[in-house]
């Protein structure tokens, strides 16, 4: 078993001064914590892997392909591989668990 605490992951991510911290990598998936502060721009490009976003905290909109929805704590969003997507109108600091399958290259 591997177990993690979000507060410890957030502290580790902040210590590395990056927006993304991958904290689990297995044969069929990887998981990370993604952070964007209020008003920040999301620089993401499409990925070669399917993704699931689980919003841990914050508020924003996300556009996936031609569809846009608002997200907040508890929101879950699936993004198919190769589809353009980004968070925007980030009104509260956003913290998101990201699951990639297969693992992010």
mmCIF file of N, CA and C in Angstrom:
data_model
loop_
_atom_site.group_PDB
_atom_site.id
_atom_site.type_symbol
_atom_site.label_atom_id
_atom_site.label_comp_id
_atom_site.label_asym_id
_atom_site.label_seq_id
_atom_site.Cartn_x
_atom_site.Cartn_y
_atom_site.Cartn_z
ATOM 1 N N UNK A 1 0.844 -1.186 0.000
ATOM 2 C CA UNK A 1 0.000 0.000 0.000
ATOM 3 C C UNK A 1 0.883 1.239 0.000
ATOM 4 N N UNK A 2 0.409 2.270 -0.659
ATOM 5 C CA UNK A 2 1.034 3.581 -0.611
ATOM 6 C C UNK A 2 -0.052 4.558 -0.192
ATOM 7 N N UNK A 3 0.239 5.390 0.788
ATOM 8 C CA UNK A 3 -0.747 6.347 1.277
ATOM 9 C C UNK A 3 -0.110 7.734 1.295
ATOM 10 N N UNK A 4 -0.930 8.750 1.033
ATOM 11 C CA UNK A 4 -0.429 10.112 0.920
ATOM 12 C C UNK A 4 -1.366 11.062 1.657
ATOM 13 N N UNK A 5 -0.814 12.189 2.108
ATOM 14 C CA UNK A 5 -1.602 13.255 2.731
ATOM 15 C C UNK A 5 -1.496 14.485 1.845
ATOM 16 N N UNK A 6 -2.632 15.077 1.529
ATOM 17 C CA UNK A 6 -2.642 16.234 0.639
ATOM 18 C C UNK A 6 -1.816 17.398 1.178
ATOM 19 N N UNK A 7 -1.858 17.635 2.487
ATOM 20 C CA UNK A 7 -1.086 18.753 3.032
ATOM 21 C C UNK A 7 0.416 18.526 2.852
ATOM 22 N N UNK A 8 0.876 17.288 2.989
ATOM 23 C CA UNK A 8 2.287 16.982 2.782
ATOM 24 C C UNK A 8 2.670 17.087 1.309
ATOM 25 N N UNK A 9 1.780 16.641 0.427
ATOM 26 C CA UNK A 9 2.033 16.756 -1.016
ATOM 27 C C UNK A 9 2.117 18.222 -1.428
ATOM 28 N N UNK A 10 1.207 19.034 -0.896
ATOM 29 C CA UNK A 10 1.207 20.466 -1.221
ATOM 30 C C UNK A 10 2.498 21.118 -0.737
ATOM 31 N N UNK A 11 2.966 20.764 0.440
ATOM 32 C CA UNK A 11 4.214 21.320 0.965
ATOM 33 C C UNK A 11 5.401 20.903 0.094
ATOM 34 N N UNK A 12 5.427 19.654 -0.339
ATOM 35 C CA UNK A 12 6.510 19.178 -1.208
ATOM 36 C C UNK A 12 6.463 19.879 -2.563
ATOM 37 N N UNK A 13 5.262 20.032 -3.121
ATOM 38 C CA UNK A 13 5.119 20.724 -4.405
ATOM 39 C C UNK A 13 5.613 22.157 -4.285
ATOM 40 N N UNK A 14 5.200 22.851 -3.237
ATOM 41 C CA UNK A 14 5.598 24.243 -3.039
ATOM 42 C C UNK A 14 7.114 24.359 -2.836
ATOM 43 N N UNK A 15 7.715 23.409 -2.130
ATOM 44 C CA UNK A 15 9.159 23.438 -1.895
ATOM 45 C C UNK A 15 9.944 23.311 -3.195
ATOM 46 N N UNK A 16 9.379 22.605 -4.166
ATOM 47 C CA UNK A 16 10.034 22.443 -5.468
ATOM 48 C C UNK A 16 9.686 23.576 -6.426
ATOM 49 N N UNK A 17 8.841 24.500 -5.979
ATOM 50 C CA UNK A 17 8.460 25.698 -6.726
ATOM 51 C C UNK A 17 7.936 25.388 -8.123
ATOM 52 N N UNK A 18 7.180 24.322 -8.235
ATOM 53 C CA UNK A 18 6.572 23.972 -9.512
ATOM 54 C C UNK A 18 5.073 23.851 -9.363
ATOM 55 N N UNK A 19 4.375 23.940 -10.483
ATOM 56 C CA UNK A 19 2.919 23.819 -10.455
ATOM 57 C C UNK A 19 2.467 22.369 -10.335
ATOM 58 N N UNK A 20 3.341 21.407 -10.688
ATOM 59 C CA UNK A 20 2.935 20.003 -10.732
ATOM 60 C C UNK A 20 3.929 19.137 -9.974
ATOM 61 N N UNK A 21 3.389 18.238 -9.168
ATOM 62 C CA UNK A 21 4.197 17.260 -8.437
ATOM 63 C C UNK A 21 3.628 15.879 -8.721
ATOM 64 N N UNK A 22 4.384 15.053 -9.435
ATOM 65 C CA UNK A 22 3.972 13.660 -9.609
ATOM 66 C C UNK A 22 4.396 12.919 -8.348
ATOM 67 N N UNK A 23 3.445 12.249 -7.698
ATOM 68 C CA UNK A 23 3.784 11.559 -6.456
ATOM 69 C C UNK A 23 3.553 10.061 -6.505
ATOM 70 N N UNK A 24 2.998 9.567 -7.605
ATOM 71 C CA UNK A 24 2.795 8.123 -7.751
ATOM 72 C C UNK A 24 2.928 7.761 -9.222
ATOM 73 N N UNK A 25 3.714 6.729 -9.488
ATOM 74 C CA UNK A 25 3.870 6.245 -10.859
ATOM 75 C C UNK A 25 3.876 4.724 -10.808
ATOM 76 N N UNK A 26 2.926 4.135 -11.496
ATOM 77 C CA UNK A 26 2.803 2.687 -11.572
ATOM 78 C C UNK A 26 2.740 2.280 -13.043
ATOM 79 N N UNK A 27 2.654 0.996 -13.285
ATOM 80 C CA UNK A 27 2.683 0.478 -14.651
ATOM 81 C C UNK A 27 1.585 1.063 -15.536
ATOM 82 N N UNK A 28 0.367 1.232 -14.999
ATOM 83 C CA UNK A 28 -0.774 1.639 -15.818
ATOM 84 C C UNK A 28 -1.285 3.045 -15.560
ATOM 85 N N UNK A 29 -0.648 3.774 -14.628
ATOM 86 C CA UNK A 29 -1.138 5.118 -14.315
ATOM 87 C C UNK A 29 -0.087 5.908 -13.551
ATOM 88 N N UNK A 30 -0.272 7.209 -13.542
ATOM 89 C CA UNK A 30 0.511 8.078 -12.667
ATOM 90 C C UNK A 30 -0.453 9.097 -12.070
ATOM 91 N N UNK A 31 -0.070 9.634 -10.902
ATOM 92 C CA UNK A 31 -0.933 10.582 -10.199
ATOM 93 C C UNK A 31 -0.077 11.740 -9.718
ATOM 94 N N UNK A 32 -0.627 12.945 -9.844
ATOM 95 C CA UNK A 32 0.094 14.122 -9.393
ATOM 96 C C UNK A 32 -0.845 15.161 -8.815
ATOM 97 N N UNK A 33 -0.238 16.176 -8.217
ATOM 98 C CA UNK A 33 -0.971 17.317 -7.682
ATOM 99 C C UNK A 33 -0.619 18.523 -8.543
ATOM 100 N N UNK A 34 -1.646 19.189 -9.074
ATOM 101 C CA UNK A 34 -1.473 20.350 -9.946
ATOM 102 C C UNK A 34 -2.026 21.565 -9.217
ATOM 103 N N UNK A 35 -1.274 22.661 -9.235
ATOM 104 C CA UNK A 35 -1.668 23.865 -8.508
ATOM 105 C C UNK A 35 -1.586 25.085 -9.405
ATOM 106 N N UNK A 36 -2.658 25.848 -9.415
ATOM 107 C CA UNK A 36 -2.697 27.132 -10.105
ATOM 108 C C UNK A 36 -3.323 28.133 -9.145
ATOM 109 N N UNK A 37 -2.659 29.261 -8.952
ATOM 110 C CA UNK A 37 -3.186 30.276 -8.047
ATOM 111 C C UNK A 37 -4.206 31.164 -8.757
ATOM 112 N N UNK A 38 -5.037 31.818 -7.972
ATOM 113 C CA UNK A 38 -6.075 32.701 -8.525
ATOM 114 C C UNK A 38 -5.443 33.682 -9.505
ATOM 115 N N UNK A 39 -6.069 33.809 -10.676
ATOM 116 C CA UNK A 39 -5.615 34.727 -11.699
ATOM 117 C C UNK A 39 -4.486 34.203 -12.567
ATOM 118 N N UNK A 40 -3.925 33.063 -12.212
ATOM 119 C CA UNK A 40 -2.800 32.501 -12.967
ATOM 120 C C UNK A 40 -3.285 31.911 -14.297
ATOM 121 N N UNK A 41 -2.379 31.842 -15.264
ATOM 122 C CA UNK A 41 -2.664 31.255 -16.574
ATOM 123 C C UNK A 41 -2.225 29.790 -16.575
ATOM 124 N N UNK A 42 -3.062 28.916 -17.117
ATOM 125 C CA UNK A 42 -2.763 27.489 -17.226
ATOM 126 C C UNK A 42 -2.041 27.249 -18.553
ATOM 127 N N UNK A 43 -0.772 26.831 -18.514
ATOM 128 C CA UNK A 43 0.005 26.678 -19.745
ATOM 129 C C UNK A 43 -0.095 25.295 -20.393
ATOM 130 N N UNK A 44 -1.014 24.466 -19.965
ATOM 131 C CA UNK A 44 -1.074 23.080 -20.457
ATOM 132 C C UNK A 44 -1.233 22.976 -21.963
ATOM 133 N N UNK A 45 -0.678 21.910 -22.488
ATOM 134 C CA UNK A 45 -0.862 21.482 -23.868
ATOM 135 C C UNK A 45 -1.520 20.102 -23.815
ATOM 136 N N UNK A 46 -2.153 19.659 -24.896
ATOM 137 C CA UNK A 46 -2.755 18.319 -24.880
ATOM 138 C C UNK A 46 -1.718 17.244 -24.529
ATOM 139 N N UNK A 47 -2.194 16.231 -23.830
ATOM 140 C CA UNK A 47 -1.337 15.123 -23.409
ATOM 141 C C UNK A 47 -1.637 13.891 -24.259
ATOM 142 N N UNK A 48 -0.685 12.974 -24.283
ATOM 143 C CA UNK A 48 -0.877 11.721 -25.029
ATOM 144 C C UNK A 48 -1.642 10.688 -24.215
ATOM 145 N N UNK A 49 -1.924 11.010 -22.952
ATOM 146 C CA UNK A 49 -2.598 10.082 -22.047
ATOM 147 C C UNK A 49 -3.997 10.598 -21.711
ATOM 148 N N UNK A 50 -4.916 9.678 -21.399
ATOM 149 C CA UNK A 50 -6.199 10.074 -20.820
ATOM 150 C C UNK A 50 -5.922 10.656 -19.437
ATOM 151 N N UNK A 51 -6.769 11.610 -19.012
ATOM 152 C CA UNK A 51 -6.601 12.240 -17.706
ATOM 153 C C UNK A 51 -7.932 12.298 -16.969
ATOM 154 N N UNK A 52 -7.850 12.216 -15.666
ATOM 155 C CA UNK A 52 -8.986 12.514 -14.797
ATOM 156 C C UNK A 52 -8.508 13.566 -13.807
ATOM 157 N N UNK A 53 -9.257 14.667 -13.712
ATOM 158 C CA UNK A 53 -8.983 15.723 -12.741
ATOM 159 C C UNK A 53 -9.989 15.609 -11.598
ATOM 160 N N UNK A 54 -9.493 15.659 -10.362
ATOM 161 C CA UNK A 54 -10.346 15.710 -9.179
ATOM 162 C C UNK A 54 -9.981 17.006 -8.447
ATOM 163 N N UNK A 55 -10.912 17.947 -8.408
ATOM 164 C CA UNK A 55 -10.637 19.233 -7.782
ATOM 165 C C UNK A 55 -10.706 19.082 -6.266
ATOM 166 N N UNK A 56 -9.580 19.383 -5.618
ATOM 167 C CA UNK A 56 -9.466 19.274 -4.166
ATOM 168 C C UNK A 56 -9.907 20.580 -3.509
ATOM 169 N N UNK A 57 -9.544 21.708 -4.136
ATOM 170 C CA UNK A 57 -9.943 23.010 -3.608
ATOM 171 C C UNK A 57 -9.835 24.052 -4.709
ATOM 172 N N UNK A 58 -10.531 25.174 -4.491
ATOM 173 C CA UNK A 58 -10.484 26.283 -5.431
ATOM 174 C C UNK A 58 -11.680 26.339 -6.358
ATOM 175 N N UNK A 59 -11.657 27.354 -7.228
ATOM 176 C CA UNK A 59 -12.731 27.561 -8.208
ATOM 177 C C UNK A 59 -12.125 28.041 -9.505
ATOM 178 N N UNK A 60 -12.673 27.522 -10.611
ATOM 179 C CA UNK A 60 -12.199 27.915 -11.939
ATOM 180 C C UNK A 60 -13.199 27.418 -12.968
ATOM 181 N N UNK A 61 -12.899 27.720 -14.211
ATOM 182 C CA UNK A 61 -13.580 27.100 -15.340
ATOM 183 C C UNK A 61 -12.557 26.221 -16.032
ATOM 184 N N UNK A 62 -13.040 25.198 -16.719
ATOM 185 C CA UNK A 62 -12.166 24.373 -17.543
ATOM 186 C C UNK A 62 -12.826 24.217 -18.905
ATOM 187 N N UNK A 63 -12.013 24.340 -19.927
ATOM 188 C CA UNK A 63 -12.479 24.093 -21.285
ATOM 189 C C UNK A 63 -11.767 22.847 -21.789
ATOM 190 N N UNK A 64 -12.560 21.890 -22.275
ATOM 191 C CA UNK A 64 -12.053 20.650 -22.849
ATOM 192 C C UNK A 64 -12.639 20.569 -24.249
ATOM 193 N N UNK A 65 -11.781 20.661 -25.257
ATOM 194 C CA UNK A 65 -12.286 20.730 -26.622
ATOM 195 C C UNK A 65 -13.126 21.981 -26.769
ATOM 196 N N UNK A 66 -14.387 21.834 -27.154
ATOM 197 C CA UNK A 66 -15.288 22.972 -27.335
ATOM 198 C C UNK A 66 -16.221 23.174 -26.148
ATOM 199 N N UNK A 67 -16.088 22.363 -25.095
ATOM 200 C CA UNK A 67 -16.992 22.436 -23.947
ATOM 201 C C UNK A 67 -16.324 23.116 -22.760
ATOM 202 N N UNK A 68 -17.095 23.953 -22.054
ATOM 203 C CA UNK A 68 -16.603 24.651 -20.869
ATOM 204 C C UNK A 68 -17.559 24.396 -19.714
ATOM 205 N N UNK A 69 -16.982 24.194 -18.527
ATOM 206 C CA UNK A 69 -17.782 24.037 -17.320
ATOM 207 C C UNK A 69 -17.041 24.666 -16.150
ATOM 208 N N UNK A 70 -17.780 25.031 -15.126
ATOM 209 C CA UNK A 70 -17.172 25.542 -13.899
ATOM 210 C C UNK A 70 -16.843 24.364 -12.995
ATOM 211 N N UNK A 71 -15.728 24.485 -12.276
ATOM 212 C CA UNK A 71 -15.320 23.438 -11.345
ATOM 213 C C UNK A 71 -15.012 24.042 -9.991
ATOM 214 N N UNK A 72 -15.195 23.232 -8.964
ATOM 215 C CA UNK A 72 -14.899 23.600 -7.585
ATOM 216 C C UNK A 72 -14.630 22.299 -6.832
ATOM 217 N N UNK A 73 -14.357 22.417 -5.547
ATOM 218 C CA UNK A 73 -14.065 21.235 -4.733
ATOM 219 C C UNK A 73 -15.088 20.131 -4.997
ATOM 220 N N UNK A 74 -14.576 18.935 -5.281
ATOM 221 C CA UNK A 74 -15.440 17.790 -5.535
ATOM 222 C C UNK A 74 -15.739 17.539 -6.996
ATOM 223 N N UNK A 75 -15.398 18.467 -7.874
ATOM 224 C CA UNK A 75 -15.627 18.267 -9.308
ATOM 225 C C UNK A 75 -14.651 17.230 -9.855
ATOM 226 N N UNK A 76 -15.142 16.406 -10.785
ATOM 227 C CA UNK A 76 -14.322 15.404 -11.456
ATOM 228 C C UNK A 76 -14.516 15.598 -12.955
ATOM 229 N N UNK A 77 -13.397 15.711 -13.696
ATOM 230 C CA UNK A 77 -13.457 15.970 -15.134
ATOM 231 C C UNK A 77 -12.562 14.964 -15.849
ATOM 232 N N UNK A 78 -13.096 14.341 -16.884
ATOM 233 C CA UNK A 78 -12.326 13.422 -17.732
ATOM 234 C C UNK A 78 -11.897 14.157 -18.991
ATOM 235 N N UNK A 79 -10.620 14.006 -19.363
ATOM 236 C CA UNK A 79 -10.082 14.611 -20.576
ATOM 237 C C UNK A 79 -9.461 13.500 -21.424
ATOM 238 N N UNK A 80 -10.018 13.225 -22.603
ATOM 239 C CA UNK A 80 -9.433 12.195 -23.466
ATOM 240 C C UNK A 80 -8.048 12.610 -23.971
ATOM 241 N N UNK A 81 -7.213 11.634 -24.238
ATOM 242 C CA UNK A 81 -5.876 11.884 -24.773
ATOM 243 C C UNK A 81 -5.961 12.723 -26.037
ATOM 244 N N UNK A 82 -5.048 13.684 -26.163
ATOM 245 C CA UNK A 82 -4.940 14.480 -27.379
ATOM 246 C C UNK A 82 -5.892 15.652 -27.492
ATOM 247 N N UNK A 83 -6.805 15.829 -26.546
ATOM 248 C CA UNK A 83 -7.790 16.908 -26.625
ATOM 249 C C UNK A 83 -7.253 18.148 -25.904
ATOM 250 N N UNK A 84 -7.344 19.297 -26.576
ATOM 251 C CA UNK A 84 -6.907 20.558 -25.972
ATOM 252 C C UNK A 84 -7.768 20.862 -24.752
ATOM 253 N N UNK A 85 -7.129 21.338 -23.683
ATOM 254 C CA UNK A 85 -7.854 21.652 -22.453
ATOM 255 C C UNK A 85 -7.036 22.618 -21.615
ATOM 256 N N UNK A 86 -7.739 23.391 -20.780
ATOM 257 C CA UNK A 86 -7.048 24.287 -19.855
ATOM 258 C C UNK A 86 -8.034 24.822 -18.837
ATOM 259 N N UNK A 87 -7.485 25.132 -17.663
ATOM 260 C CA UNK A 87 -8.249 25.831 -16.640
ATOM 261 C C UNK A 87 -8.132 27.323 -16.914
ATOM 262 N N UNK A 88 -9.174 28.077 -16.606
ATOM 263 C CA UNK A 88 -9.146 29.526 -16.795
ATOM 264 C C UNK A 88 -10.138 30.171 -15.839
ATOM 265 N N UNK A 89 -10.123 31.498 -15.782
ATOM 266 C CA UNK A 89 -10.959 32.233 -14.830
ATOM 267 C C UNK A 89 -10.835 31.612 -13.438
ATOM 268 N N UNK A 90 -9.586 31.453 -13.013
ATOM 269 C CA UNK A 90 -9.301 30.854 -11.706
ATOM 270 C C UNK A 90 -9.543 31.924 -10.644
ATOM 271 N N UNK A 91 -10.654 31.782 -9.926
ATOM 272 C CA UNK A 91 -11.058 32.812 -8.965
ATOM 273 C C UNK A 91 -10.595 32.500 -7.538
ATOM 274 N N UNK A 92 -10.273 31.241 -7.248
ATOM 275 C CA UNK A 92 -9.715 30.821 -5.961
ATOM 276 C C UNK A 92 -8.594 29.841 -6.253
ATOM 277 N N UNK A 93 -7.504 29.922 -5.480
ATOM 278 C CA UNK A 93 -6.364 29.024 -5.688
ATOM 279 C C UNK A 93 -6.853 27.601 -5.930
ATOM 280 N N UNK A 94 -6.386 26.998 -7.022
ATOM 281 C CA UNK A 94 -6.878 25.709 -7.480
ATOM 282 C C UNK A 94 -5.860 24.619 -7.161
ATOM 283 N N UNK A 95 -6.325 23.542 -6.540
ATOM 284 C CA UNK A 95 -5.500 22.366 -6.283
ATOM 285 C C UNK A 95 -6.266 21.162 -6.826
ATOM 286 N N UNK A 96 -5.592 20.408 -7.711
ATOM 287 C CA UNK A 96 -6.257 19.352 -8.461
ATOM 288 C C UNK A 96 -5.400 18.090 -8.448
ATOM 289 N N UNK A 97 -6.008 16.956 -8.124
ATOM 290 C CA UNK A 97 -5.353 15.664 -8.322
ATOM 291 C C UNK A 97 -5.528 15.286 -9.779
ATOM 292 N N UNK A 98 -4.448 14.819 -10.407
ATOM 293 C CA UNK A 98 -4.466 14.456 -11.816
ATOM 294 C C UNK A 98 -4.057 12.995 -11.936
ATOM 295 N N UNK A 99 -4.908 12.190 -12.570
ATOM 296 C CA UNK A 99 -4.603 10.790 -12.814
ATOM 297 C C UNK A 99 -4.404 10.624 -14.323
ATOM 298 N N UNK A 100 -3.224 10.140 -14.714
ATOM 299 C CA UNK A 100 -2.925 9.864 -16.109
ATOM 300 C C UNK A 100 -2.933 8.354 -16.328
ATOM 301 N N UNK A 101 -3.514 7.934 -17.449
ATOM 302 C CA UNK A 101 -3.476 6.530 -17.826
ATOM 303 C C UNK A 101 -3.319 6.431 -19.340
ATOM 304 N N UNK A 102 -2.265 5.789 -19.808
ATOM 305 C CA UNK A 102 -1.136 5.224 -19.063
ATOM 306 C C UNK A 102 -0.346 6.322 -18.372
ATOM 307 N N UNK A 103 0.730 6.000 -17.639
ATOM 308 C CA UNK A 103 1.487 7.027 -16.936
ATOM 309 C C UNK A 103 1.946 8.117 -17.881
ATOM 310 N N UNK A 104 2.004 9.334 -17.352
ATOM 311 C CA UNK A 104 2.454 10.465 -18.162
ATOM 312 C C UNK A 104 3.869 10.221 -18.649
ATOM 313 N N UNK A 105 4.083 10.500 -19.923
ATOM 314 C CA UNK A 105 5.420 10.271 -20.530
ATOM 315 C C UNK A 105 6.429 11.282 -20.048
#
